[in-house]
Coordinates of C-alpha atoms in Angstrom, one line a residue:
X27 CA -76.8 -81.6 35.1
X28 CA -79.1 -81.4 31.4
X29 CA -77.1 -78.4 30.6
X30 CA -74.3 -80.0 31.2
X31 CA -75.0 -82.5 29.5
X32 CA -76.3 -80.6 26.3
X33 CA -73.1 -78.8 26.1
X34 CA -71.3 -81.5 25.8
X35 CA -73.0 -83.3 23.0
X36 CA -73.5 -79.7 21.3
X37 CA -69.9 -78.6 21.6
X38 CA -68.1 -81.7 20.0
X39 CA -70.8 -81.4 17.1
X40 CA -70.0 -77.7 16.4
X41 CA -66.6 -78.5 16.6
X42 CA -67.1 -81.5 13.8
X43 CA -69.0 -79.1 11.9
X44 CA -66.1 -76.4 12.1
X45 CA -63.6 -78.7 11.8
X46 CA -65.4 -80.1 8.1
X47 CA -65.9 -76.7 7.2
X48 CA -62.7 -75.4 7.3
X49 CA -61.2 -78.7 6.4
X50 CA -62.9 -78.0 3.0
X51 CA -61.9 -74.5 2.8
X52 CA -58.1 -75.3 4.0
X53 CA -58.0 -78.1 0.9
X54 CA -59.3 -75.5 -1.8
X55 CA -56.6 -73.0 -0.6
X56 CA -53.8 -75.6 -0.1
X57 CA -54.4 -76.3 -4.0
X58 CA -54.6 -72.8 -4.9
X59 CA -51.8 -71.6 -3.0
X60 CA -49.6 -74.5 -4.2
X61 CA -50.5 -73.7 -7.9
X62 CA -50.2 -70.0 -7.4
X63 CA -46.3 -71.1 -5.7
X64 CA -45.7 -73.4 -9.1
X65 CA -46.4 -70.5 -11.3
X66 CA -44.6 -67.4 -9.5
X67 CA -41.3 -70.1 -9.5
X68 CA -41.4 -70.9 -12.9
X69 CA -42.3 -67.0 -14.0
X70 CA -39.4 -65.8 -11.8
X71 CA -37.3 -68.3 -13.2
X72 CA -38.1 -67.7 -16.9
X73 CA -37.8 -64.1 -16.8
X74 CA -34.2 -64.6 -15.0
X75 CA -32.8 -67.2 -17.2
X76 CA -34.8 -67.3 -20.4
X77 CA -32.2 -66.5 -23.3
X78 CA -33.4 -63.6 -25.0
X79 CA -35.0 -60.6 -22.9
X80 CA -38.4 -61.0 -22.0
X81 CA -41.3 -58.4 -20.9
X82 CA -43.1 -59.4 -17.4
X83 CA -45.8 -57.4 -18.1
X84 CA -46.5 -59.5 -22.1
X85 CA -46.3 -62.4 -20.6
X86 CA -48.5 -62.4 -17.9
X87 CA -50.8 -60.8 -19.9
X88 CA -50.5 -63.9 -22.4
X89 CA -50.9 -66.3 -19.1
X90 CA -54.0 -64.9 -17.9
X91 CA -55.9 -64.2 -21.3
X92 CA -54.7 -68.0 -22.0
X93 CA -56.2 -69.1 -18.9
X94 CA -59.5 -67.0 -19.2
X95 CA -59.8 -68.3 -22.6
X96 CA -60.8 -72.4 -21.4
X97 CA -63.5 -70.4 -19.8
X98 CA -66.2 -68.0 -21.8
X99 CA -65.8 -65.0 -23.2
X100 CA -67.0 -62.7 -21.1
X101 CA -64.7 -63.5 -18.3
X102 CA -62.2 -60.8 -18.8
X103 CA -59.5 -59.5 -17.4
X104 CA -59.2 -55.3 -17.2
X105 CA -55.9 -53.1 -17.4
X106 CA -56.2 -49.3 -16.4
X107 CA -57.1 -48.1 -20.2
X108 CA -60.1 -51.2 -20.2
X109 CA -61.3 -49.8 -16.8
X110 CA -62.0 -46.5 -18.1
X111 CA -63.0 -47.7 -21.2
X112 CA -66.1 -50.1 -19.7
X113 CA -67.3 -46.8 -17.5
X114 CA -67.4 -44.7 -20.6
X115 CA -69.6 -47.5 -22.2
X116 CA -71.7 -47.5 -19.3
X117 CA -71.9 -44.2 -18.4
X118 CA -72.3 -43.0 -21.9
X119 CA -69.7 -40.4 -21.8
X120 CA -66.7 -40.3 -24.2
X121 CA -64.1 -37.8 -25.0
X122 CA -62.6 -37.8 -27.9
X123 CA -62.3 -37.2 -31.6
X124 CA -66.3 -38.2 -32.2
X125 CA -66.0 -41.4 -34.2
X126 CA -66.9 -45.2 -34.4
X127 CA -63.1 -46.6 -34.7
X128 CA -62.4 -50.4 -36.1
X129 CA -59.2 -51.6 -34.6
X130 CA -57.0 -53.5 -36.7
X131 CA -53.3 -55.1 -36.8
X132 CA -51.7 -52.0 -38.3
X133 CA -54.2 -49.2 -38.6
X134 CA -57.2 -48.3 -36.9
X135 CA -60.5 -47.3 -39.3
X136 CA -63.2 -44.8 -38.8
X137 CA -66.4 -47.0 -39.1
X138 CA -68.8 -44.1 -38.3
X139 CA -67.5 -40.2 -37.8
X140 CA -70.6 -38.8 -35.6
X141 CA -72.4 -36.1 -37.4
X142 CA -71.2 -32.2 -36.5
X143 CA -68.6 -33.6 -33.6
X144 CA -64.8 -33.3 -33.7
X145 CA -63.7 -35.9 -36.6
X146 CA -66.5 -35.1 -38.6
X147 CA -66.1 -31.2 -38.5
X148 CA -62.2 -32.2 -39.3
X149 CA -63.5 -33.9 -42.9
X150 CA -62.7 -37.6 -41.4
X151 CA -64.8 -39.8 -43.2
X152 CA -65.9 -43.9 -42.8
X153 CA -63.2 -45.7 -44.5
X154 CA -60.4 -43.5 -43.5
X155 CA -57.8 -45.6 -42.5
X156 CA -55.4 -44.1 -39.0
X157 CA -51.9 -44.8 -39.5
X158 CA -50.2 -42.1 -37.0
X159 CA -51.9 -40.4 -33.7
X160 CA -49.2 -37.6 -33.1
X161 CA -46.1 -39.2 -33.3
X162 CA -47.5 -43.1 -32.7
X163 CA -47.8 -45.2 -35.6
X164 CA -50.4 -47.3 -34.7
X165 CA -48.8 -50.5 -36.1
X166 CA -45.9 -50.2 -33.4
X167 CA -48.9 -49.2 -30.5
X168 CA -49.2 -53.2 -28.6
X169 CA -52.2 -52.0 -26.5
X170 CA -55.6 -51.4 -28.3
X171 CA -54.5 -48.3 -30.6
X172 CA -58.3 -46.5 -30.3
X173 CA -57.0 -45.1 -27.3
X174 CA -54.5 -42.8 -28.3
X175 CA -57.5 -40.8 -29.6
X176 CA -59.1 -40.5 -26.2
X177 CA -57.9 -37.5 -24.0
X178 CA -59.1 -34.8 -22.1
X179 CA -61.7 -32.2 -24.0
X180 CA -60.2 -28.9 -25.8
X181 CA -56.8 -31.0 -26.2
X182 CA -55.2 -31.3 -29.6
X183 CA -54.0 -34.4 -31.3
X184 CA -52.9 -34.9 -35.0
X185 CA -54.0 -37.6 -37.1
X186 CA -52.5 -38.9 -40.6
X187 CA -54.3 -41.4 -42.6
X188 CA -54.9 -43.0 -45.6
X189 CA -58.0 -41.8 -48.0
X190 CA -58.1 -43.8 -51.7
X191 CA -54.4 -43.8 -51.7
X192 CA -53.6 -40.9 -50.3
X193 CA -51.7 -40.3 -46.7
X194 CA -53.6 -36.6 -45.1
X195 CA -52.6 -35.6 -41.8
X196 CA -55.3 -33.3 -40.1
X197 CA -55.6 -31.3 -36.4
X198 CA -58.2 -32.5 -34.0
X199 CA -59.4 -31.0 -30.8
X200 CA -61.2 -33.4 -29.0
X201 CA -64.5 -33.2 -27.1
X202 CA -66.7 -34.4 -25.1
X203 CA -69.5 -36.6 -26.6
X204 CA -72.7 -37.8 -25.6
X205 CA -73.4 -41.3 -26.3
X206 CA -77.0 -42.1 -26.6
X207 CA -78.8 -45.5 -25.7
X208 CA -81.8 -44.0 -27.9
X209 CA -80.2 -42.1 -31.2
X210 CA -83.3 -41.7 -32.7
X211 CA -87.0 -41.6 -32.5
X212 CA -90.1 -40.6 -34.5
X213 CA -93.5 -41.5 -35.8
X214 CA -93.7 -43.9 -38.6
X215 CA -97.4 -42.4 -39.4
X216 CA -100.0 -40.8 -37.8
X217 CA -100.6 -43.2 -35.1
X218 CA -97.3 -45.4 -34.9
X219 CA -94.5 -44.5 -33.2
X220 CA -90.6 -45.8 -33.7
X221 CA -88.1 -46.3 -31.2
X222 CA -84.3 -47.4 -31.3
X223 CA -82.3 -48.4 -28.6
X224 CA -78.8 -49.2 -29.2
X225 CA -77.6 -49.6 -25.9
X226 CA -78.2 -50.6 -21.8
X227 CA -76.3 -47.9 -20.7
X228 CA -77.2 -46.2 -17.3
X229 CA -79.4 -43.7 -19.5
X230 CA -81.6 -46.2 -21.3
X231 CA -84.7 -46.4 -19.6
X232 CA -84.7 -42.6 -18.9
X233 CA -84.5 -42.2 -22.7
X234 CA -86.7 -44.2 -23.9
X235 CA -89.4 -43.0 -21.1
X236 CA -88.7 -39.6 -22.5
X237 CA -89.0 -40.9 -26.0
X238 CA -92.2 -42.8 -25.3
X239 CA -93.9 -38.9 -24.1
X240 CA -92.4 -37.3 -26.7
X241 CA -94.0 -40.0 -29.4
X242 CA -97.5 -40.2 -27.2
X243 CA -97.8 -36.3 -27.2
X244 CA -97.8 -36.6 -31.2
X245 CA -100.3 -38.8 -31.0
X246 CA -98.5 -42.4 -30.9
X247 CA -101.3 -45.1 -30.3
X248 CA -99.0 -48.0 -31.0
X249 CA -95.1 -48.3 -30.9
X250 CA -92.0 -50.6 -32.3
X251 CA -88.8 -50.7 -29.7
X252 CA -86.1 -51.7 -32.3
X253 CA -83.5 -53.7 -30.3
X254 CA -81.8 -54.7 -33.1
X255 CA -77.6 -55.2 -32.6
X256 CA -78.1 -53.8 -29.2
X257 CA -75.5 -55.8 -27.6
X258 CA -76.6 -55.3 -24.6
X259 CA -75.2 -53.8 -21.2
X260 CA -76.9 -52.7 -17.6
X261 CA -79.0 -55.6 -16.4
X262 CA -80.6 -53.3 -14.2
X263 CA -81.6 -51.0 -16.8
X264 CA -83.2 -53.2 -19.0
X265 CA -85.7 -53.8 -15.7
X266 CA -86.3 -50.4 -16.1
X267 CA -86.9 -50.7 -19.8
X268 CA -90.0 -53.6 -19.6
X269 CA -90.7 -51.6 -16.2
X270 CA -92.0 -48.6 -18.8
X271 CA -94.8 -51.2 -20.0
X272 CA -95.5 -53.5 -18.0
X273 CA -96.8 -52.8 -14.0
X274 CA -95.0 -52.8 -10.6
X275 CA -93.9 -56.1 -9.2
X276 CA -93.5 -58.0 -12.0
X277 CA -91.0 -60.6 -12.3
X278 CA -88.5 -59.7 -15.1
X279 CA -85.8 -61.6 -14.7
X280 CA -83.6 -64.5 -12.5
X281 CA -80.0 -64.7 -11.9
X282 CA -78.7 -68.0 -10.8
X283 CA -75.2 -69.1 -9.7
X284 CA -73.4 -71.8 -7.4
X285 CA -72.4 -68.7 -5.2
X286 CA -76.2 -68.2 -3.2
X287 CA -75.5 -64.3 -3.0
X288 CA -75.8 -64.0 -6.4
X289 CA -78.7 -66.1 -6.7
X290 CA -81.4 -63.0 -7.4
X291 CA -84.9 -62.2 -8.6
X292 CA -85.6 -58.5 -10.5
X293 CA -89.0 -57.4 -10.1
X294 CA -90.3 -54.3 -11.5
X295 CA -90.1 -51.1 -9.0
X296 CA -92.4 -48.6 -10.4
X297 CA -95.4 -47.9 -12.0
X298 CA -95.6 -48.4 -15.7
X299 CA -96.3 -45.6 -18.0
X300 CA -98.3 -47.5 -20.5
X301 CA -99.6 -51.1 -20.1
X302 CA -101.9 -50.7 -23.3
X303 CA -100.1 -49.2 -25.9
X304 CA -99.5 -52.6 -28.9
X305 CA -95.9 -53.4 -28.5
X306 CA -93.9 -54.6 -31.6
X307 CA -90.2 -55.2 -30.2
X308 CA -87.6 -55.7 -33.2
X309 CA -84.6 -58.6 -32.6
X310 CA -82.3 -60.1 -34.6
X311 CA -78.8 -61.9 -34.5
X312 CA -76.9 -59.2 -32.9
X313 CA -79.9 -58.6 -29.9
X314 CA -77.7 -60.2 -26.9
X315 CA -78.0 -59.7 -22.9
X316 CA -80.3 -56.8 -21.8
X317 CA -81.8 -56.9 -24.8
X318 CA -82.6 -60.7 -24.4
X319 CA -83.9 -60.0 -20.9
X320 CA -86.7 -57.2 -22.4
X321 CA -87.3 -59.2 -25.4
X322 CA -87.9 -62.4 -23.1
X323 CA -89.5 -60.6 -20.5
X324 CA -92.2 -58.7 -22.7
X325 CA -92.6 -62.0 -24.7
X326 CA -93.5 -64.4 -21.5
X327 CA -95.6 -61.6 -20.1
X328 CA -97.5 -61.6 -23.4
X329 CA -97.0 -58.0 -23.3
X330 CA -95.5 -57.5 -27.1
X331 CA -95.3 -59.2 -30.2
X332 CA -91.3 -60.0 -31.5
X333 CA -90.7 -59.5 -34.7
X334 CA -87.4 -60.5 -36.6
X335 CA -85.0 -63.4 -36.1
X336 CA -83.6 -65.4 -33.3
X337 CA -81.5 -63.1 -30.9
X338 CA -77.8 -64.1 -30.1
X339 CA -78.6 -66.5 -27.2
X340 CA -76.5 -64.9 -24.2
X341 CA -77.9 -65.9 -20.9
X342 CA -74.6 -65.0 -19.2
X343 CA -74.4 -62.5 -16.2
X344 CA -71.0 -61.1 -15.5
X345 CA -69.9 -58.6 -12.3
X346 CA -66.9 -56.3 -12.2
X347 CA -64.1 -57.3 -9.6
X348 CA -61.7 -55.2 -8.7
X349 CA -57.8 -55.8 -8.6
X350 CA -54.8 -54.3 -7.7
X351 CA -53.4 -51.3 -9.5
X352 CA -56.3 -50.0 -11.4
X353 CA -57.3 -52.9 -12.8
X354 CA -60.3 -55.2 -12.8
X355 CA -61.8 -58.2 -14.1
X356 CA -65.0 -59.4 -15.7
X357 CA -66.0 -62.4 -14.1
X358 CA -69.0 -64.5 -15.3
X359 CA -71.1 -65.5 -11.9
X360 CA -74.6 -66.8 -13.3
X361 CA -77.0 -67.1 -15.6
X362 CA -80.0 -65.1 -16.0
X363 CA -83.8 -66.5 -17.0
X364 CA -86.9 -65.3 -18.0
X365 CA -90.3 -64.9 -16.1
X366 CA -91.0 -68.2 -17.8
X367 CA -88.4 -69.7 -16.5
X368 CA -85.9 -70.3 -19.6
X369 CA -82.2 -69.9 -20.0
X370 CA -81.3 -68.4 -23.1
X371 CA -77.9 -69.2 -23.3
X372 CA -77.2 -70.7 -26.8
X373 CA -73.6 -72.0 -26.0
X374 CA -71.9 -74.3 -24.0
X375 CA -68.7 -73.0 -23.0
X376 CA -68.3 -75.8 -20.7
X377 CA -68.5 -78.9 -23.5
X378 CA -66.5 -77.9 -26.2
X379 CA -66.0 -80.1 -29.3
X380 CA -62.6 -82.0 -30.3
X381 CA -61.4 -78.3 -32.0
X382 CA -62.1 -76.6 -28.6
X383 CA -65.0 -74.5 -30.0
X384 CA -68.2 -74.2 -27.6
X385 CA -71.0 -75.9 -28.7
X386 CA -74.2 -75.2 -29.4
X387 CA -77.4 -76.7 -27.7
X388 CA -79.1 -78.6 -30.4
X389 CA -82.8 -77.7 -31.2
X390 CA -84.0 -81.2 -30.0
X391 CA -82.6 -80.6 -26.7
X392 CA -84.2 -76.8 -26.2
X393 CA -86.9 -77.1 -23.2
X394 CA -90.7 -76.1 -23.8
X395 CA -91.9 -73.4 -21.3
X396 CA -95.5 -71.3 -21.6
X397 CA -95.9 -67.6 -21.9
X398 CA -98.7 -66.3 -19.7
X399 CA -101.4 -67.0 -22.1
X400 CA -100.3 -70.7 -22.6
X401 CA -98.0 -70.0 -25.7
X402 CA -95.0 -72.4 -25.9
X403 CA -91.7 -70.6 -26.2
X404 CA -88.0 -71.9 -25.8
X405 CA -84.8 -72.0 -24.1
X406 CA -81.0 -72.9 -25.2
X407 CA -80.9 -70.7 -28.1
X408 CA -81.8 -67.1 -28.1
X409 CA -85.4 -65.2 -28.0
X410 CA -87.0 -66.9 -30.7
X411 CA -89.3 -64.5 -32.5
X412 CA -93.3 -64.7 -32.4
X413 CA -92.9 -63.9 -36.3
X414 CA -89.4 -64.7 -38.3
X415 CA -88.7 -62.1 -40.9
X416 CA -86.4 -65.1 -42.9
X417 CA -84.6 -63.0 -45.4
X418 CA -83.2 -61.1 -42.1
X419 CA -81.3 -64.1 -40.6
X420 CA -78.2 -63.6 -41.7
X421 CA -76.5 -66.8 -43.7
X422 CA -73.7 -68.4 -43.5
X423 CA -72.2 -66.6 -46.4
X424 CA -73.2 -63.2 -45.3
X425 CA -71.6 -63.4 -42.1
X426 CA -68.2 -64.1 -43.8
X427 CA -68.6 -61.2 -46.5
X428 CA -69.0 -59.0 -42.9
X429 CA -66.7 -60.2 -41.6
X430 CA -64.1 -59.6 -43.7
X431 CA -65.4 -56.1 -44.1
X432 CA -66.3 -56.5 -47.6
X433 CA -69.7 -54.8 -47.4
X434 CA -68.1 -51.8 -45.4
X435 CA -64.8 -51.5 -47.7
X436 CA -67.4 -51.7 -51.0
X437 CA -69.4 -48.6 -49.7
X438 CA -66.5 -46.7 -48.8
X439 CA -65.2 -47.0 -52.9
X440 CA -69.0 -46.6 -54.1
X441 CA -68.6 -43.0 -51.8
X442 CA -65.8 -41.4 -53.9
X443 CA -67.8 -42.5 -57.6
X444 CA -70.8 -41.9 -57.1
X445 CA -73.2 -39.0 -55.7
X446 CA -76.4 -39.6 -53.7
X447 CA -78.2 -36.5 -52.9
X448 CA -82.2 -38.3 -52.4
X449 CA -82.5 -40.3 -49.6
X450 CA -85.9 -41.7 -49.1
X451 CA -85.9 -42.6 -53.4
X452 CA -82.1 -44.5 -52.7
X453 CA -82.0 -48.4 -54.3
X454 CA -79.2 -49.8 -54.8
X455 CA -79.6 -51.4 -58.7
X456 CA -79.0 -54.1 -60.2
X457 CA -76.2 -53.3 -61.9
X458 CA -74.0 -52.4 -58.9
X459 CA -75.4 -55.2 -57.4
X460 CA -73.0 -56.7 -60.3
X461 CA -70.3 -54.4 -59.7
X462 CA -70.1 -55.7 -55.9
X463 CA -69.6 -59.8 -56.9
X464 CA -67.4 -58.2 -59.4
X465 CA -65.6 -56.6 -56.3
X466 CA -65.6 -59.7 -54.3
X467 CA -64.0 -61.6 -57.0
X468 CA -61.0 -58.9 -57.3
X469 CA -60.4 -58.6 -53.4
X470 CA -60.0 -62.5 -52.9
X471 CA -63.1 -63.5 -51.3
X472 CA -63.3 -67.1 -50.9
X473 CA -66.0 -68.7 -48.6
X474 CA -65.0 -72.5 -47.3
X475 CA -68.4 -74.0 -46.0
X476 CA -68.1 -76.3 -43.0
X477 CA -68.8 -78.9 -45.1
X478 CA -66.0 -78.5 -47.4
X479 CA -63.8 -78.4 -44.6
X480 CA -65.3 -81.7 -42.9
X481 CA -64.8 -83.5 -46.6
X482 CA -61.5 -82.2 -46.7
X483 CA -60.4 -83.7 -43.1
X484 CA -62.1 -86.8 -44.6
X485 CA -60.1 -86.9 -47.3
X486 CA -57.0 -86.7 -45.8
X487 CA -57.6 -89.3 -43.6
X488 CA -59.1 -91.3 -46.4
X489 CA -55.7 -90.7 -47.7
X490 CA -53.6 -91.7 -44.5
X491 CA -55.8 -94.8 -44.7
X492 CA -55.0 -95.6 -48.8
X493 CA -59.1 -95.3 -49.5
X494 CA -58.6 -92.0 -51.5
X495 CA -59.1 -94.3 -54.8
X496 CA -62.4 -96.0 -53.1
X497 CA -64.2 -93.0 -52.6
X498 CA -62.0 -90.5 -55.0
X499 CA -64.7 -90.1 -57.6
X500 CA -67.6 -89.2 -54.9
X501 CA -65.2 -86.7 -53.2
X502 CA -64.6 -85.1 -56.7
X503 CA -68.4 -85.1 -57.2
X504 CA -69.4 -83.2 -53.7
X505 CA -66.6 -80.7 -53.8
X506 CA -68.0 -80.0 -57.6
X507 CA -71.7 -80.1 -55.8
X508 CA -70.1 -77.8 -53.2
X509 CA -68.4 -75.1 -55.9
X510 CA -71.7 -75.2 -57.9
X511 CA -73.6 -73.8 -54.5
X512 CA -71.1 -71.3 -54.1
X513 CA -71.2 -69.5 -57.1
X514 CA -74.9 -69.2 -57.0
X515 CA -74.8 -68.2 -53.3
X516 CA -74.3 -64.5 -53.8
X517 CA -77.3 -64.4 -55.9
X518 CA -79.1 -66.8 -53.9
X519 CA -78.4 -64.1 -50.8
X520 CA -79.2 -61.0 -52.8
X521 CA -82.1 -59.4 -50.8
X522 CA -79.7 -59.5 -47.8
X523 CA -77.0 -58.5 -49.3
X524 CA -78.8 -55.7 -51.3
X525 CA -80.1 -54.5 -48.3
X526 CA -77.1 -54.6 -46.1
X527 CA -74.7 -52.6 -49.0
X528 CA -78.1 -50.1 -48.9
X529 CA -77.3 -49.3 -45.5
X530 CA -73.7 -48.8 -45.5
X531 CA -73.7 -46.4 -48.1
X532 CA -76.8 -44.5 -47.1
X533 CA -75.0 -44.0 -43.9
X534 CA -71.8 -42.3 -46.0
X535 CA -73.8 -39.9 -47.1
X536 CA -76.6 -39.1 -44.7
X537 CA -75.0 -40.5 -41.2
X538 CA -77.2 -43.0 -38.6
X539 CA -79.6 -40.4 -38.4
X540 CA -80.7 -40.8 -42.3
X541 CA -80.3 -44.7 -42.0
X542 CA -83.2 -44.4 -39.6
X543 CA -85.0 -41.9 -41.6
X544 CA -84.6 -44.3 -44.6
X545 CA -85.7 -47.3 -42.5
X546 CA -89.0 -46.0 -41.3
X547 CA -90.3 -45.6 -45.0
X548 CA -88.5 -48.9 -46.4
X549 CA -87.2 -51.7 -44.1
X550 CA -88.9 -55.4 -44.4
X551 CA -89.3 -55.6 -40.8
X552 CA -90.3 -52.3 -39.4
X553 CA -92.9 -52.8 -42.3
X554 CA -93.8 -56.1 -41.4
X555 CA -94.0 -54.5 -37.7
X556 CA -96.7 -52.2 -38.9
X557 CA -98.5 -54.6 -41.1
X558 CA -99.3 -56.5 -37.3
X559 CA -99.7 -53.5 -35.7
X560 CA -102.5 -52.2 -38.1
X561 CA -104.6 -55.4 -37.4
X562 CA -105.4 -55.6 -33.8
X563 CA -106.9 -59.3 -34.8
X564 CA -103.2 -60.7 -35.9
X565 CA -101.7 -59.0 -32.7
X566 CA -104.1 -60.4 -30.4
X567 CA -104.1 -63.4 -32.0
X568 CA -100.8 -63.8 -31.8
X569 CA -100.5 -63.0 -28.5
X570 CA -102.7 -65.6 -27.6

């Protein structure tokens, strides 16, 4: 009769639960079904009645970028040629004609040929600018044009492009390329040795192991990882990376999400190689993801000292999905955290501003955590370094010359006119220092500060509200303020700049593989790097 009883007091409370459960579920899928119903209507009837001809495939491809976009931007969605594109990036493999390529509206540009591969043996050189791949102009091409140079290894393509003027056309036969997550390492001196990893692909750990050995057998008793604009990649991998120096079951990182499954702890799985060894790890603006987790990581463990500026601040974690015909999508399902326990996410997708940008969290609001030792470090904006390098951070200024490809477009004319045959002695002088504002000048360049932009929208509504003559002088004396800053800006940024034109053009001439010769002996931070390393008081100290 009590089991009787139990089963019916149990059953009707199984059934509420069910009943809620799928309630919940039926009320998410009645609204998703009933949007997904609005759309396909309206999609079919736009393509059928629309008055010009349309293309399905452009304007779904407009609807879901649109849509992705109120999200972050790492959500992403994949076509066929993006699929294989990711796995090559991962997997570190590439076919093709050997180059960097910068894709543009109408042309794409060789950033970087790779030294002795197919573009370089062909004479391409950085600055060339692609205007035809076989019978494609690129201008005509809709989809990303770089991909007309991939293809299978000992195929042939033809390439014409523009050199100072002149239109070449050359033959290619394309290869396959090795692309490594550690492009170079050596010893600085006798005891210090110099790693750089460019990349989380699933070959960085086991390349920096093997660099590691290589440096310790020539007598390495202290070591810089440069992580500098590694953009990241593999989460898993950069385990494996802190796993080389720090010891087996150490939490390195957390993933957290509103979907439990994904909700996840990384510990380390192995033994480490070397827990000893002084650490230097090099950051700067361009250090995002991975690179954040083993700069993080090795920071709250007190395991390194990081030297530079404050990383890029992404504490995103996206998985691959796949989709129907080939493709995929990138789909942001937590955020990672550090063995401290901080987020390093520097934006907030999620609470834009009235223009619809993200925002930023402001310093005030960034949460104090402690490193093992006790030290206080930081979330909401990047890996913080232990010691700043300040000419390094890059300025407001020096991010729009790159961006507009100034620095890059200067080096390629200071190529063709002049001749650079010692490496190690290269400095750029003072007089083409001059030659390069002279340069900006001719090609345009005109920096608008935020300010002058929020003083202009104050203006205009100043103007809408008849108080232009009330505050017309002031405006006139800030914008004059504001023109005064910007002409001694340039100078004001030359060390940065100085240093970023070195690099350019001692890459024309001597490829990556020079650049990092030429760093060891002359760059601030690797030499501010040593400068810690060489006084175990300061490191420890620091640490501590």
């Amino acid at each position: 009769m009590k089991k009787i009883l139990h089963k019916r007091i149990v059953l009707p409370v199984i059934a509420v639960v069910i009943f809620l459960t799928t309630s919940a579920f039926r009320n998410d899928f009645f609204e998703i079904a009933k949007q997904i119903e609005i759309f396909t209507t309206m999609f079919k009837e736009l393509n059928m009645n629309y008055v010009d001809e349309t293309n399905p495939g452009d304007l779904m491809d407009t609807a879901i970028k649109s849509m992705l976009d109120d999200l972050d931007p790492y959500t992403q969605f994949y076509n066929e040629q993006d699929v294989e594109a990711s796995r090559i990036n991962n997997a570190g493999d590439y076919t093709g004609i050997g180059a960097k390529v910068l894709t543009l509206k109408d042309k794409l540009v060789i950033v970087e040929p790779y030294k002795n591969y197919a573009a370089d043996k062909a004479g391409l050189k950085a600055g060339d600018e692609i205007v035809k791949v076989d019978n494609v102009l690129v201008s005509d091409f809709k989809d990303d044009a770089a991909n007309l140079l991939q293809g299978a290894a000992g195929t042939e393509v033809n390439i014409t492009y523009k050199r100072q003027g002149k239109t070449n056309t050359v033959k290619i036969i394309r290869e396959s390329l090795e692309i490594k997550a550690v492009p170079h390492y050596s010893m600085i001196n006798d005891k210090t040795g110099y790693i750089v990893l460019r990349k989380f692909n699933n070959k960085a750990s086991s390349e920096t192991l093997g660099a590691l050995k290589a440096l310790k057998n020539q007598g390495a008793k202290q070591l810089i990882l440069d992580l500098r604009g590694n953009p990241g990649g593999l989460l898993s991998e950069a385990v494996n990376v802190t796993n080389i120096f720090v010891p087996k079951n150490q939490l390195v990182v957390t993933t957290k999400s509103k979907v439990k499954k994904y909700n996840k702890t990384y510990y380390t799985k192995r033994d480490a190689i070397d827990t000893e060894i002084p650490l230097v790890v090099l950051i700067d603006g361009r250090s995002a993801s991975a690179s954040e987790i083993v700069s993080g990581a090795l920071q709250d463990m007190d395991r390194a000292v990081v030297v530079g500026t404050r990383s890029f601040g992404k504490g995103l974690v996206q998985r691959p999905k796949p989709l129907t015909y080939g493709t995929q999508m990138k789909i942001t399902i937590s955020r990672y955290y550090t063995p401290s326990g901080r987020c390093i996410q520097a934006l907030d997708y999620w609470n834009r501003d009235e223009n619809g940008k993200a925002t930023r969290v402001k310093k005030e609001n960034y949460n104090e955590f402690k490193t093992r030792n006790g030290r206080p470090v930081y979330d909401g904006g990047g890996v913080e370094p232990d010691v700043e390098v300040e000419f390094a951070k890059q300025t407001p200024i020096t991010k729009a010359i790159l961006n507009e490809n100034l620095v890059f477009n200067f080096a390629t004319d200071y190529y063709y006119n002049n001749s650079v045959e010692n490496l190690k002695d290269f400095k750029l002088s003072d007089s083409e220092f001059k030659a390069f504002k002279n340069y900006l000048k001719s090609s345009g360049f005109n920096f608008e500060t935020k300010t002058e932009k929020a003083l202009s929208n104050a203006m205009d509504i100043a103007k809408e509200e008849a108080l232009q003559g009330v505050i017309n002088s002031e405006y006139h004396n800030l914008t004059a303020a504001l023109q005064a800053y910007k002409s001694n800006a340039i100078d004001d940024n030359k060390v940065q700049l100085k240093s970023l034109l070195t690099d350019e053009i001692i890459k024309r001439y001597f490829y990556s593989e020079g650049l990092y010769t030429y760093y060891t002996a002359n760059n601030p931070e690797i030499k501010k790097a040593i400068s810690i390393l060489n006084n175990p008081g300061q490191y420890a100290s620091i640490l501590r």
